[in-house]
Amino acid sequence: MGIVSFVQGLTVQIMAIAWALFLVSWAVGWAIRGAPIPIHRVKKAGQSLIEDAVLAAFWMAIGSSVFALISYITAAIYQPLPPPPQP
Amino acid sequence: MIASDLAMLTYTLGVLILALPVPYRPLKSWGPKLIIDSITAAVLISSITLIISAGDIILNELGIGWDSFYLWLSSLTAGLSTAFLGLTYASTLIRSSSYSFLSAPLGIAASLLTTAFSSVKLIYLLSSFIYSFRDKLGVIGVLLYSLPFRMGKGVGAFLIAASVVMYVGFPLMPAFVNTFQTVTSRTPVHINPTIKLWVRDVDGNPLPYPILYFYSSSGGSTPVGVILGDERGEVIIGDSLDTLPKNFTLSLMVGFSGYYVRPEPPEVSSSIKEAVLKVVPAIYSNGVTLFLPKGSVLINSSVTNKTIGAFLELPNSGKAVISAVSEATVNQVIVDGERMNCSWMPYTWKSLGLKVSSVNLPEGKVRIKLVFDGAPYPKPSVNEKRLVYLDTVMDIVTALLTTAVSLVYSLIFLPGVYLVILTSITAGLSRALGGSKVRLI
């Protein structure tokens, strides 16, 4: 199926980009935080970037597991579709 | 399944946004939102079969099914068709009578029924759409739901909700409609009494094509009905041809071969189902009729294809009338063994060519014999006037109007209200599923 593979490919690409972005934002975050700029707000922005990046990395790492867990739980309470009534 | 891939994509996008090195809050807040959306979508995707089968489970619990719904719909359609038939019947009756002013309310009834028909059609369409496409509706709903950036979340949630609510809701419609339905009578067709009359001569031979004149028992010289019988002398009143009231008595007159005679019995009433009307003074055979004089008593008679013989007793002298169709030839008229000379006078009656002659008969016992070459008695041309009673017609019209209104109520108004209720339930459920507000109007 063209669209499925397209979406899957897109997902993989975005995942790769997201990992790269994580590295970048983590680095940028640390850079801002560690920069010798005596402005508190800038430092805070750097801090939040690091936090977000770490969170993102966490969710990214756990993502497929989350989906697997959901499908596992629903499969546990799965009920086969009853045959449709004949009109 | 593409929806789970889309959910995954949404998830990745959410993570991507979260990981963006842009310290801009509103943008960042989309990240967790997308992650949560994707997880919800994943839950929905995994439980789509459960959601779809939820409808069946609920229907099973309620003990109703689509079969009974379709049965109800078809019975409604049958009721509608009956009403339509009744309407057609009534309008033909009315058009043929002098009460054509009554066709206006019938027109209203017809338009109401037509509207009810289109409403039933709409219910059929909607229900069969829901019935056959609800799986697809649910799946499309989930697919739309899992599109990234909440593009189809509202619509998706609505579709998922609709696939469940409508599927359960439609079979419940009969229960809803029946609860609020007040008028239950759906048989407007007036049951007419049917009366069979046989017009016979004094010997019991059928008189072909007799014309029966019906007079109201309260008097009046204008007949309320004129009906032509068939070649076996059979006349049917009522059935689908006349509109008769429940109780009536009509006095009768028979027109035959140029003469008008009061038959025995002289009345017809609603209490009888069939009757033999004897035209006492007439003896008929093969196009030739002998009308006996007034007050005469028939002692015996003999009738063949070519002869009519009668043995009479007359209190005083009188005239016997012989009426024959113009194609027939009367060869001999014998009174007490003596051959009489007759002069024939041709004349036309109800576009029948007839010839008439009369014979003087003496007082006392007389034997009269006719010898002839017969001819078939043709059908006279008569403007029939079927019996139509205004009260009965009004009853029918009123019944039809009531039925039409009740059908409109139970087929348009109640299902309409019910559909609105269903839609609002769907909207509510879709909000619960996370869709945005759906504005109906």
Short mmCIF file of C-alpha atoms in Angstrom, two decimals:
data_model
loop_
_atom_site.label_atom_id
_atom_site.label_comp_id
_atom_site.label_asym_id
_atom_site.label_seq_id
_atom_site.Cartn_x
_atom_site.Cartn_y
_atom_site.Cartn_z
CA MET A 1 0.00 0.00 0.00
CA GLY A 2 1.54 3.27 -1.17
CA ILE A 3 0.12 5.53 1.48
CA VAL A 4 0.97 3.18 4.34
CA SER A 5 4.58 2.87 3.29
CA PHE A 6 4.68 6.61 2.72
CA VAL A 7 3.41 7.29 6.22
CA GLN A 8 5.78 4.72 7.66
CA GLY A 9 8.70 6.20 5.77
CA LEU A 10 7.66 9.64 6.90
CA THR A 11 7.50 8.44 10.47
CA VAL A 12 11.00 6.97 10.27
CA GLN A 13 12.37 10.14 8.71
CA ILE A 14 10.68 12.30 11.29
CA MET A 15 11.99 10.02 13.99
CA ALA A 16 15.52 10.47 12.67
CA ILE A 17 15.05 14.21 12.45
CA ALA A 18 13.60 14.21 15.94
CA TRP A 19 16.64 12.39 17.30
CA ALA A 20 18.90 14.85 15.55
CA LEU A 21 16.85 17.72 16.86
CA PHE A 22 17.02 16.24 20.32
CA LEU A 23 20.81 16.29 20.14
CA VAL A 24 20.81 19.79 18.74
CA SER A 25 18.38 21.19 21.28
CA TRP A 26 20.13 19.37 24.11
CA ALA A 27 23.41 20.88 22.99
CA VAL A 28 21.88 24.30 22.41
CA GLY A 29 20.19 24.11 25.77
CA TRP A 30 23.40 23.32 27.56
CA ALA A 31 25.20 25.96 25.56
CA ILE A 32 22.70 28.62 26.54
CA ARG A 33 22.62 27.47 30.10
CA GLY A 34 26.37 27.34 30.39
CA ALA A 35 27.01 30.56 28.48
CA PRO A 36 28.53 33.35 30.50
CA ILE A 37 25.51 35.56 30.09
CA PRO A 38 24.33 37.02 33.37
CA ILE A 39 20.67 37.17 32.31
CA HIS A 40 18.45 34.88 34.28
CA ARG A 41 15.74 34.53 31.61
CA VAL A 42 18.22 33.31 29.00
CA LYS A 43 19.53 30.73 31.39
CA LYS A 44 16.01 29.63 32.17
CA ALA A 45 15.22 29.22 28.49
CA GLY A 46 18.27 27.00 28.16
CA GLN A 47 17.15 24.98 31.14
CA SER A 48 13.65 24.46 29.67
CA LEU A 49 15.15 23.43 26.33
CA ILE A 50 17.20 20.76 28.08
CA GLU A 51 14.17 19.54 30.03
CA ASP A 52 12.00 19.35 26.92
CA ALA A 53 14.73 17.62 24.99
CA VAL A 54 15.18 15.02 27.70
CA LEU A 55 11.41 14.50 27.91
CA ALA A 56 11.24 14.18 24.14
CA ALA A 57 14.02 11.64 24.15
CA PHE A 58 12.26 9.72 26.87
CA TRP A 59 8.94 9.63 24.96
CA MET A 60 10.76 8.80 21.76
CA ALA A 61 12.51 5.90 23.36
CA ILE A 62 9.35 4.67 25.00
CA GLY A 63 7.04 5.42 22.02
CA SER A 64 6.84 2.04 20.37
CA SER A 65 6.55 0.43 23.79
CA VAL A 66 3.54 2.67 24.57
CA PHE A 67 1.80 1.59 21.38
CA ALA A 68 2.66 -2.04 21.99
CA LEU A 69 1.28 -1.76 25.52
CA ILE A 70 -2.00 -0.25 24.30
CA SER A 71 -2.50 -2.92 21.69
CA TYR A 72 -1.59 -5.57 24.26
CA ILE A 73 -4.17 -4.30 26.74
CA THR A 74 -6.93 -4.00 24.15
CA ALA A 75 -6.07 -7.40 22.76
CA ALA A 76 -6.55 -8.77 26.24
CA ILE A 77 -10.13 -7.49 26.34
CA TYR A 78 -10.65 -8.03 22.64
CA GLN A 79 -13.88 -9.56 21.58
CA PRO A 80 -14.39 -10.92 18.11
CA LEU A 81 -17.01 -9.13 16.01
CA PRO A 82 -20.28 -11.06 16.09
CA PRO A 83 -21.67 -12.06 12.72
CA PRO A 84 -23.87 -9.31 11.31
CA PRO A 85 -27.61 -9.99 11.53
CA GLN A 86 -29.24 -10.90 8.25
CA PRO A 87 -31.76 -8.31 7.12
CA MET B 1 -3.63 -0.49 9.40
CA ILE B 2 -2.98 2.98 8.17
CA ALA B 3 -4.64 4.61 11.17
CA SER B 4 -2.08 3.16 13.58
CA ASP B 5 0.69 4.35 11.31
CA LEU B 6 -0.88 7.78 11.30
CA ALA B 7 -1.11 7.68 15.08
CA MET B 8 2.53 6.76 15.21
CA LEU B 9 3.29 9.66 12.88
CA THR B 10 1.35 11.99 15.16
CA TYR B 11 3.30 10.69 18.08
CA THR B 12 6.61 11.24 16.32
CA LEU B 13 5.56 14.72 15.32
CA GLY B 14 4.66 15.43 18.90
CA VAL B 15 8.06 14.26 20.04
CA LEU B 16 9.71 16.25 17.26
CA ILE B 17 7.96 19.41 18.35
CA LEU B 18 8.91 18.70 21.91
CA ALA B 19 12.52 18.29 20.87
CA LEU B 20 12.63 21.51 18.81
CA PRO B 21 15.34 23.88 20.06
CA VAL B 22 12.91 26.79 20.00
CA PRO B 23 12.03 28.23 23.38
CA TYR B 24 8.54 29.30 22.25
CA ARG B 25 5.82 28.04 24.67
CA PRO B 26 2.72 27.93 22.44
CA LEU B 27 4.56 25.87 19.85
CA LYS B 28 6.03 23.61 22.46
CA SER B 29 2.67 22.97 24.07
CA TRP B 30 1.58 21.23 20.83
CA GLY B 31 4.10 18.49 21.50
CA PRO B 32 2.44 16.91 24.56
CA LYS B 33 -0.98 17.55 23.00
CA LEU B 34 -0.04 15.57 19.92
CA ILE B 35 1.46 12.80 22.03
CA ILE B 36 -1.73 12.49 24.07
CA ASP B 37 -3.87 12.58 20.88
CA SER B 38 -1.86 9.83 19.33
CA ILE B 39 -2.15 7.68 22.42
CA THR B 40 -5.95 8.21 22.47
CA ALA B 41 -6.09 7.37 18.79
CA ALA B 42 -4.05 4.25 19.42
CA VAL B 43 -6.47 3.18 22.12
CA LEU B 44 -9.41 3.81 19.77
CA ILE B 45 -7.73 1.96 16.89
CA SER B 46 -7.08 -1.06 19.02
CA SER B 47 -10.59 -1.11 20.37
CA ILE B 48 -12.41 -0.29 17.12
CA THR B 49 -13.80 -3.82 16.87
CA LEU B 50 -14.97 -3.50 20.44
CA ILE B 51 -16.66 -0.16 19.65
CA ILE B 52 -18.34 -1.55 16.58
CA SER B 53 -19.49 -4.67 18.37
CA ALA B 54 -20.73 -2.49 21.24
CA GLY B 55 -23.76 -1.69 19.08
CA ASP B 56 -24.59 -5.36 18.70
CA ILE B 57 -24.05 -5.99 22.38
CA ILE B 58 -26.43 -3.16 23.34
CA LEU B 59 -29.03 -4.31 20.83
CA ASN B 60 -28.78 -7.86 22.18
CA GLU B 61 -29.25 -6.56 25.70
CA LEU B 62 -32.32 -4.58 24.65
CA GLY B 63 -33.72 -7.56 22.79
CA ILE B 64 -34.39 -5.74 19.53
CA GLY B 65 -32.85 -6.15 16.15
CA TRP B 66 -32.71 -4.66 12.72
CA ASP B 67 -35.03 -7.39 11.45
CA SER B 68 -37.89 -6.09 13.58
CA PHE B 69 -37.07 -2.53 12.53
CA TYR B 70 -37.32 -3.43 8.85
CA LEU B 71 -40.49 -5.39 9.59
CA TRP B 72 -41.93 -2.27 11.22
CA LEU B 73 -40.90 -0.14 8.26
CA SER B 74 -42.48 -2.52 5.77
CA SER B 75 -45.67 -2.68 7.80
CA LEU B 76 -45.74 1.11 7.79
CA THR B 77 -45.25 1.11 4.05
CA ALA B 78 -48.08 -1.40 3.72
CA GLY B 79 -50.28 0.85 5.85
CA LEU B 80 -49.40 3.78 3.65
CA SER B 81 -50.21 1.83 0.52
CA THR B 82 -53.56 0.80 1.99
CA ALA B 83 -54.32 4.41 2.76
CA PHE B 84 -53.33 5.33 -0.77
CA LEU B 85 -55.58 2.64 -2.19
CA GLY B 86 -58.43 3.88 -0.05
CA LEU B 87 -57.75 7.37 -1.30
CA THR B 88 -57.79 6.32 -4.94
CA TYR B 89 -60.99 4.41 -4.34
CA ALA B 90 -62.63 7.35 -2.61
CA SER B 91 -61.55 9.78 -5.28
CA THR B 92 -62.94 7.58 -8.07
CA LEU B 93 -66.18 7.31 -6.16
CA ILE B 94 -66.36 11.03 -5.66
CA ARG B 95 -65.40 11.93 -9.17
CA SER B 96 -68.17 9.78 -10.56
CA SER B 97 -70.74 11.29 -8.23
CA SER B 98 -72.07 14.79 -7.87
CA TYR B 99 -70.02 15.42 -4.73
CA SER B 100 -66.90 16.46 -6.60
CA PHE B 101 -66.36 19.32 -4.14
CA LEU B 102 -65.07 16.68 -1.75
CA SER B 103 -62.02 16.08 -3.92
CA ALA B 104 -60.29 19.12 -2.34
CA PRO B 105 -59.79 17.52 1.12
CA LEU B 106 -58.82 14.31 -0.64
CA GLY B 107 -56.14 16.26 -2.46
CA ILE B 108 -54.78 17.42 0.89
CA ALA B 109 -54.81 13.84 2.16
CA ALA B 110 -53.00 12.74 -0.98
CA SER B 111 -50.29 15.34 -0.58
CA LEU B 112 -49.89 14.42 3.11
CA LEU B 113 -49.55 10.77 2.19
CA THR B 114 -47.02 11.60 -0.50
CA THR B 115 -44.96 13.47 2.06
CA ALA B 116 -45.21 10.51 4.42
CA PHE B 117 -44.03 8.27 1.60
CA SER B 118 -40.96 10.38 0.97
CA SER B 119 -40.27 10.42 4.70
CA VAL B 120 -40.38 6.61 4.79
CA LYS B 121 -38.04 6.61 1.82
CA LEU B 122 -35.64 8.85 3.73
CA ILE B 123 -35.80 6.59 6.79
CA TYR B 124 -35.11 3.61 4.53
CA LEU B 125 -32.16 5.37 2.97
CA LEU B 126 -30.64 6.54 6.25
CA SER B 127 -31.17 3.27 8.04
CA SER B 128 -29.81 1.11 5.24
CA PHE B 129 -26.86 3.48 4.96
CA ILE B 130 -26.13 3.12 8.68
CA TYR B 131 -26.81 -0.61 8.59
CA SER B 132 -24.45 -1.39 5.74
CA PHE B 133 -21.77 1.22 6.29
CA ARG B 134 -21.44 1.52 10.04
CA ASP B 135 -18.20 -0.56 10.12
CA LYS B 136 -16.77 1.69 7.46
CA LEU B 137 -18.07 4.75 9.27
CA GLY B 138 -16.30 3.66 12.43
CA VAL B 139 -13.08 2.88 10.62
CA ILE B 140 -13.13 6.16 8.69
CA GLY B 141 -13.88 7.92 11.95
CA VAL B 142 -10.83 6.38 13.60
CA LEU B 143 -8.70 7.18 10.56
CA LEU B 144 -9.76 10.80 10.63
CA TYR B 145 -9.31 10.85 14.38
CA SER B 146 -5.69 9.76 14.10
CA LEU B 147 -4.70 12.37 11.53
CA PRO B 148 -1.90 14.50 12.92
CA PHE B 149 -2.45 18.05 14.21
CA ARG B 150 -6.11 17.34 15.11
CA MET B 151 -7.14 17.79 11.52
CA GLY B 152 -10.07 15.39 11.57
CA LYS B 153 -10.49 14.84 15.25
CA GLY B 154 -13.97 16.36 15.51
CA VAL B 155 -15.34 14.68 12.41
CA GLY B 156 -13.67 11.40 13.32
CA ALA B 157 -15.15 11.40 16.80
CA PHE B 158 -18.56 12.24 15.36
CA LEU B 159 -18.36 9.40 12.88
CA ILE B 160 -17.30 6.91 15.53
CA ALA B 161 -20.11 8.06 17.80
CA ALA B 162 -22.60 7.95 14.91
CA SER B 163 -21.62 4.42 13.99
CA VAL B 164 -22.57 3.27 17.48
CA VAL B 165 -25.49 5.56 18.35
CA MET B 166 -27.29 5.34 15.01
CA TYR B 167 -26.78 1.60 14.82
CA VAL B 168 -28.43 1.17 18.20
CA GLY B 169 -30.86 4.02 17.74
CA PHE B 170 -32.61 3.09 14.49
CA PRO B 171 -34.02 -0.25 15.70
CA LEU B 172 -35.34 1.61 18.75
CA MET B 173 -37.33 3.98 16.55
CA PRO B 174 -40.48 1.79 16.40
CA ALA B 175 -40.64 1.71 20.19
CA PHE B 176 -40.30 5.50 20.32
CA VAL B 177 -42.89 6.12 17.61
CA ASN B 178 -45.34 3.61 19.08
CA THR B 179 -45.10 5.24 22.49
CA PHE B 180 -46.21 8.59 21.19
CA GLN B 181 -48.55 7.37 18.52
CA THR B 182 -52.13 8.08 19.44
CA VAL B 183 -54.19 7.00 16.46
CA THR B 184 -53.77 3.34 15.78
CA SER B 185 -56.50 2.71 13.25
CA ARG B 186 -54.99 2.22 9.87
CA THR B 187 -57.87 0.72 7.96
CA PRO B 188 -59.75 3.58 6.38
CA VAL B 189 -61.24 1.38 3.67
CA HIS B 190 -64.95 1.47 4.14
CA ILE B 191 -66.49 -1.99 4.16
CA ASN B 192 -69.39 -1.82 1.80
CA PRO B 193 -72.24 -4.27 1.93
CA THR B 194 -72.57 -6.20 -1.31
CA ILE B 195 -76.03 -7.14 -2.48
CA LYS B 196 -76.74 -9.42 -5.45
CA LEU B 197 -80.06 -9.08 -7.18
CA TRP B 198 -81.41 -11.36 -9.87
CA VAL B 199 -84.14 -10.01 -12.06
CA ARG B 200 -86.45 -12.81 -13.26
CA ASP B 201 -89.74 -13.05 -15.05
CA VAL B 202 -92.78 -14.68 -13.47
CA ASP B 203 -91.49 -18.14 -14.46
CA GLY B 204 -88.07 -17.54 -12.99
CA ASN B 205 -86.32 -17.06 -16.35
CA PRO B 206 -83.65 -14.37 -16.20
CA LEU B 207 -84.41 -11.08 -17.89
CA PRO B 208 -81.32 -9.91 -19.79
CA TYR B 209 -79.99 -6.40 -19.24
CA PRO B 210 -82.67 -5.18 -16.84
CA ILE B 211 -82.43 -1.55 -15.79
CA LEU B 212 -82.92 -1.17 -12.07
CA TYR B 213 -84.13 2.19 -10.76
CA PHE B 214 -83.59 2.82 -7.07
CA TYR B 215 -85.80 5.32 -5.26
CA SER B 216 -85.29 6.60 -1.79
CA SER B 217 -87.84 5.14 0.60
CA SER B 218 -88.81 8.61 1.77
CA GLY B 219 -90.25 9.25 -1.66
CA GLY B 220 -89.19 11.38 -4.58
CA SER B 221 -89.61 10.82 -8.28
CA THR B 222 -85.95 11.13 -9.18
CA PRO B 223 -84.10 7.85 -8.82
CA VAL B 224 -81.09 7.91 -6.51
CA GLY B 225 -79.51 5.20 -8.61
CA VAL B 226 -79.80 3.68 -12.06
CA ILE B 227 -77.96 0.43 -12.60
CA LEU B 228 -77.90 -1.83 -15.62
CA GLY B 229 -77.82 -5.58 -15.03
CA ASP B 230 -75.90 -8.10 -17.06
CA GLU B 231 -77.16 -10.53 -19.67
CA ARG B 232 -78.14 -13.05 -17.00
CA GLY B 233 -80.24 -10.47 -15.22
CA GLU B 234 -77.75 -10.10 -12.39
CA VAL B 235 -77.30 -6.72 -10.69
CA ILE B 236 -74.65 -6.12 -8.04
CA ILE B 237 -74.83 -3.11 -5.78
CA GLY B 238 -72.31 -2.16 -3.16
CA ASP B 239 -68.93 -3.89 -3.41
CA SER B 240 -66.49 -1.35 -4.77
CA LEU B 241 -69.00 0.27 -7.09
CA ASP B 242 -71.41 1.98 -4.76
CA THR B 243 -71.02 3.67 -1.42
CA LEU B 244 -73.84 2.41 0.69
CA PRO B 245 -74.61 3.41 4.25
CA LYS B 246 -74.89 0.79 6.98
CA ASN B 247 -78.68 0.82 7.02
CA PHE B 248 -80.88 1.69 4.07
CA THR B 249 -84.07 0.73 2.31
CA LEU B 250 -84.64 1.56 -1.33
CA SER B 251 -87.72 0.97 -3.42
CA LEU B 252 -87.21 -0.50 -6.85
CA MET B 253 -88.47 -0.25 -10.37
CA VAL B 254 -87.36 -2.46 -13.24
CA GLY B 255 -87.15 -1.15 -16.76
CA PHE B 256 -87.31 -3.92 -19.34
CA SER B 257 -88.22 -4.07 -22.97
CA GLY B 258 -89.76 -0.62 -22.98
CA TYR B 259 -91.85 -1.02 -19.83
CA TYR B 260 -91.37 -0.04 -16.22
CA VAL B 261 -92.59 -2.55 -13.67
CA ARG B 262 -92.48 -2.75 -9.90
CA PRO B 263 -90.86 -6.08 -9.03
CA GLU B 264 -91.63 -8.51 -6.20
CA PRO B 265 -90.29 -7.73 -3.58
CA PRO B 266 -90.52 -4.00 -4.36
CA GLU B 267 -87.76 -2.98 -1.93
CA VAL B 268 -84.16 -3.75 -1.22
CA SER B 269 -82.62 -3.16 2.18
CA SER B 270 -79.26 -3.47 3.86
CA SER B 271 -80.37 -6.57 5.76
CA ILE B 272 -80.35 -8.82 2.71
CA LYS B 273 -77.35 -10.20 0.87
CA GLU B 274 -79.09 -11.42 -2.27
CA ALA B 275 -82.58 -11.43 -3.63
CA VAL B 276 -84.57 -12.58 -6.64
CA LEU B 277 -86.68 -9.76 -8.05
CA LYS B 278 -89.68 -11.18 -9.87
CA VAL B 279 -91.17 -9.06 -12.60
CA VAL B 280 -94.60 -10.61 -12.08
CA PRO B 281 -96.53 -9.54 -15.19
CA ALA B 282 -93.75 -10.47 -17.66
CA ILE B 283 -93.02 -13.77 -19.41
CA TYR B 284 -89.82 -13.59 -21.44
CA SER B 285 -88.17 -15.80 -24.03
CA ASN B 286 -85.57 -15.06 -26.66
CA GLY B 287 -86.20 -11.37 -27.25
CA VAL B 288 -89.98 -11.55 -26.92
CA THR B 289 -91.82 -10.47 -23.78
CA LEU B 290 -95.47 -10.99 -22.95
CA PHE B 291 -96.78 -8.48 -20.40
CA LEU B 292 -99.93 -9.86 -18.80
CA PRO B 293 -102.84 -7.53 -18.08
CA LYS B 294 -103.25 -5.99 -14.66
CA GLY B 295 -105.09 -8.09 -12.11
CA SER B 296 -104.71 -11.31 -14.11
CA VAL B 297 -103.71 -14.50 -12.32
CA LEU B 298 -101.33 -16.83 -14.11
CA ILE B 299 -102.49 -20.41 -13.69
CA ASN B 300 -99.66 -22.00 -15.63
CA SER B 301 -97.26 -21.20 -18.40
CA SER B 302 -94.94 -22.94 -20.84
CA VAL B 303 -91.95 -21.30 -22.42
CA THR B 304 -89.67 -22.62 -25.17
CA ASN B 305 -87.20 -20.98 -27.51
CA LYS B 306 -89.91 -20.33 -30.05
CA THR B 307 -93.14 -20.23 -28.04
CA ILE B 308 -94.64 -18.62 -24.99
CA GLY B 309 -97.86 -20.11 -23.65
CA ALA B 310 -99.89 -18.86 -20.71
CA PHE B 311 -103.14 -19.91 -19.06
CA LEU B 312 -104.69 -16.97 -17.25
CA GLU B 313 -107.70 -15.99 -15.30
CA LEU B 314 -108.92 -12.41 -15.71
CA PRO B 315 -111.36 -10.73 -13.36
CA ASN B 316 -112.42 -8.52 -16.23
CA SER B 317 -111.37 -8.09 -19.85
CA GLY B 318 -107.97 -6.53 -20.41
CA LYS B 319 -105.05 -6.06 -22.74
CA ALA B 320 -101.93 -8.13 -22.93
CA VAL B 321 -98.91 -6.36 -24.37
CA ILE B 322 -96.34 -8.12 -26.53
CA SER B 323 -92.98 -6.41 -26.80
CA ALA B 324 -90.27 -7.84 -29.03
CA VAL B 325 -86.92 -6.73 -30.27
CA SER B 326 -87.19 -5.54 -33.85
CA GLU B 327 -85.02 -8.43 -35.15
CA ALA B 328 -87.48 -11.01 -33.78
CA THR B 329 -90.55 -12.05 -35.78
CA VAL B 330 -93.77 -12.98 -34.03
CA ASN B 331 -95.51 -15.40 -36.42
CA GLN B 332 -98.68 -16.25 -34.51
CA VAL B 333 -100.64 -14.89 -31.61
CA ILE B 334 -103.29 -17.44 -30.58
CA VAL B 335 -105.93 -16.60 -27.97
CA ASP B 336 -108.15 -19.54 -26.95
CA GLY B 337 -107.21 -21.40 -30.15
CA GLU B 338 -108.08 -18.45 -32.35
CA ARG B 339 -105.39 -16.73 -34.35
CA MET B 340 -105.32 -12.98 -33.84
CA ASN B 341 -104.15 -10.32 -36.23
CA CYS B 342 -101.78 -7.94 -34.58
CA SER B 343 -100.53 -4.59 -35.72
CA TRP B 344 -96.96 -3.87 -34.69
CA MET B 345 -95.81 -0.47 -33.70
CA PRO B 346 -92.04 0.05 -33.89
CA TYR B 347 -90.35 2.29 -31.37
CA THR B 348 -87.00 2.97 -29.83
CA TRP B 349 -86.36 2.68 -26.12
CA LYS B 350 -82.90 3.33 -24.64
CA SER B 351 -81.53 2.99 -28.19
CA LEU B 352 -83.09 -0.49 -28.48
CA GLY B 353 -85.19 -1.13 -31.54
CA LEU B 354 -88.47 -2.60 -30.31
CA LYS B 355 -91.90 -3.34 -31.67
CA VAL B 356 -95.02 -3.49 -29.58
CA SER B 357 -98.46 -4.89 -30.07
CA SER B 358 -101.45 -5.51 -27.80
CA VAL B 359 -104.10 -8.23 -27.69
CA ASN B 360 -107.53 -7.87 -26.17
CA LEU B 361 -108.33 -10.65 -23.75
CA PRO B 362 -111.87 -11.50 -22.56
CA GLU B 363 -112.95 -11.99 -18.95
CA GLY B 364 -112.50 -15.41 -17.34
CA LYS B 365 -110.00 -18.14 -18.13
CA VAL B 366 -107.96 -17.49 -21.23
CA ARG B 367 -105.21 -19.39 -23.01
CA ILE B 368 -102.73 -17.28 -24.98
CA LYS B 369 -99.88 -18.58 -27.10
CA LEU B 370 -97.14 -16.78 -29.02
CA VAL B 371 -95.11 -18.46 -31.77
CA PHE B 372 -92.07 -16.55 -32.90
CA ASP B 373 -88.53 -16.58 -34.29
CA GLY B 374 -86.52 -15.01 -31.51
CA ALA B 375 -83.48 -12.76 -31.52
CA PRO B 376 -81.07 -11.89 -28.74
CA TYR B 377 -82.03 -8.99 -26.54
CA PRO B 378 -79.37 -6.28 -27.09
CA LYS B 379 -77.81 -4.20 -24.38
CA PRO B 380 -79.67 -0.93 -23.87
CA SER B 381 -77.64 2.23 -23.51
CA VAL B 382 -78.23 3.71 -20.09
CA ASN B 383 -76.49 6.45 -18.18
CA GLU B 384 -75.78 4.49 -15.04
CA LYS B 385 -75.95 6.35 -11.78
CA ARG B 386 -74.29 4.39 -9.02
CA LEU B 387 -75.54 4.74 -5.46
CA VAL B 388 -73.40 7.19 -3.54
CA TYR B 389 -74.41 8.39 -0.11
CA LEU B 390 -72.96 11.67 1.04
CA ASP B 391 -72.74 10.61 4.72
CA THR B 392 -70.78 7.49 3.85
CA VAL B 393 -68.49 9.39 1.51
CA MET B 394 -67.93 11.99 4.22
CA ASP B 395 -67.10 9.21 6.67
CA ILE B 396 -64.58 7.80 4.25
CA VAL B 397 -63.02 11.20 3.59
CA THR B 398 -62.81 11.95 7.32
CA ALA B 399 -61.27 8.55 8.02
CA LEU B 400 -58.77 9.09 5.23
CA LEU B 401 -57.83 12.54 6.47
CA THR B 402 -57.41 11.26 10.03
CA THR B 403 -55.26 8.43 8.79
CA ALA B 404 -53.20 10.75 6.64
CA VAL B 405 -52.60 13.12 9.54
CA SER B 406 -51.75 10.30 11.93
CA LEU B 407 -49.41 8.81 9.35
CA VAL B 408 -47.74 12.15 8.89
CA TYR B 409 -47.42 12.43 12.66
CA SER B 410 -45.95 8.97 13.06
CA LEU B 411 -43.88 8.97 9.89
CA ILE B 412 -42.57 12.50 9.63
CA PHE B 413 -42.85 14.27 12.92
CA LEU B 414 -41.92 11.47 15.35
CA PRO B 415 -39.01 10.06 13.31
CA GLY B 416 -37.83 13.63 12.79
CA VAL B 417 -37.79 14.30 16.51
CA TYR B 418 -36.16 10.95 17.07
CA LEU B 419 -33.43 11.67 14.53
CA VAL B 420 -32.73 15.00 16.20
CA ILE B 421 -32.44 13.20 19.54
CA LEU B 422 -30.11 10.62 17.99
CA THR B 423 -27.97 13.31 16.47
CA SER B 424 -27.66 15.15 19.75
CA ILE B 425 -26.72 11.92 21.51
CA THR B 426 -24.14 11.36 18.79
CA ALA B 427 -22.81 14.87 19.28
CA GLY B 428 -22.60 14.28 23.01
CA LEU B 429 -20.76 11.01 22.59
CA SER B 430 -18.42 12.54 20.07
CA ARG B 431 -17.56 15.27 22.57
CA ALA B 432 -16.88 12.60 25.13
CA LEU B 433 -14.57 10.91 22.61
CA GLY B 434 -12.67 14.16 22.33
CA GLY B 435 -14.21 15.78 19.31
CA SER B 436 -14.91 19.43 19.32
CA LYS B 437 -18.41 20.86 19.51
CA VAL B 438 -20.49 19.89 16.53
CA ARG B 439 -22.84 22.61 15.53
CA LEU B 440 -25.98 21.15 14.07
CA ILE B 441 -27.59 24.38 13.04
#
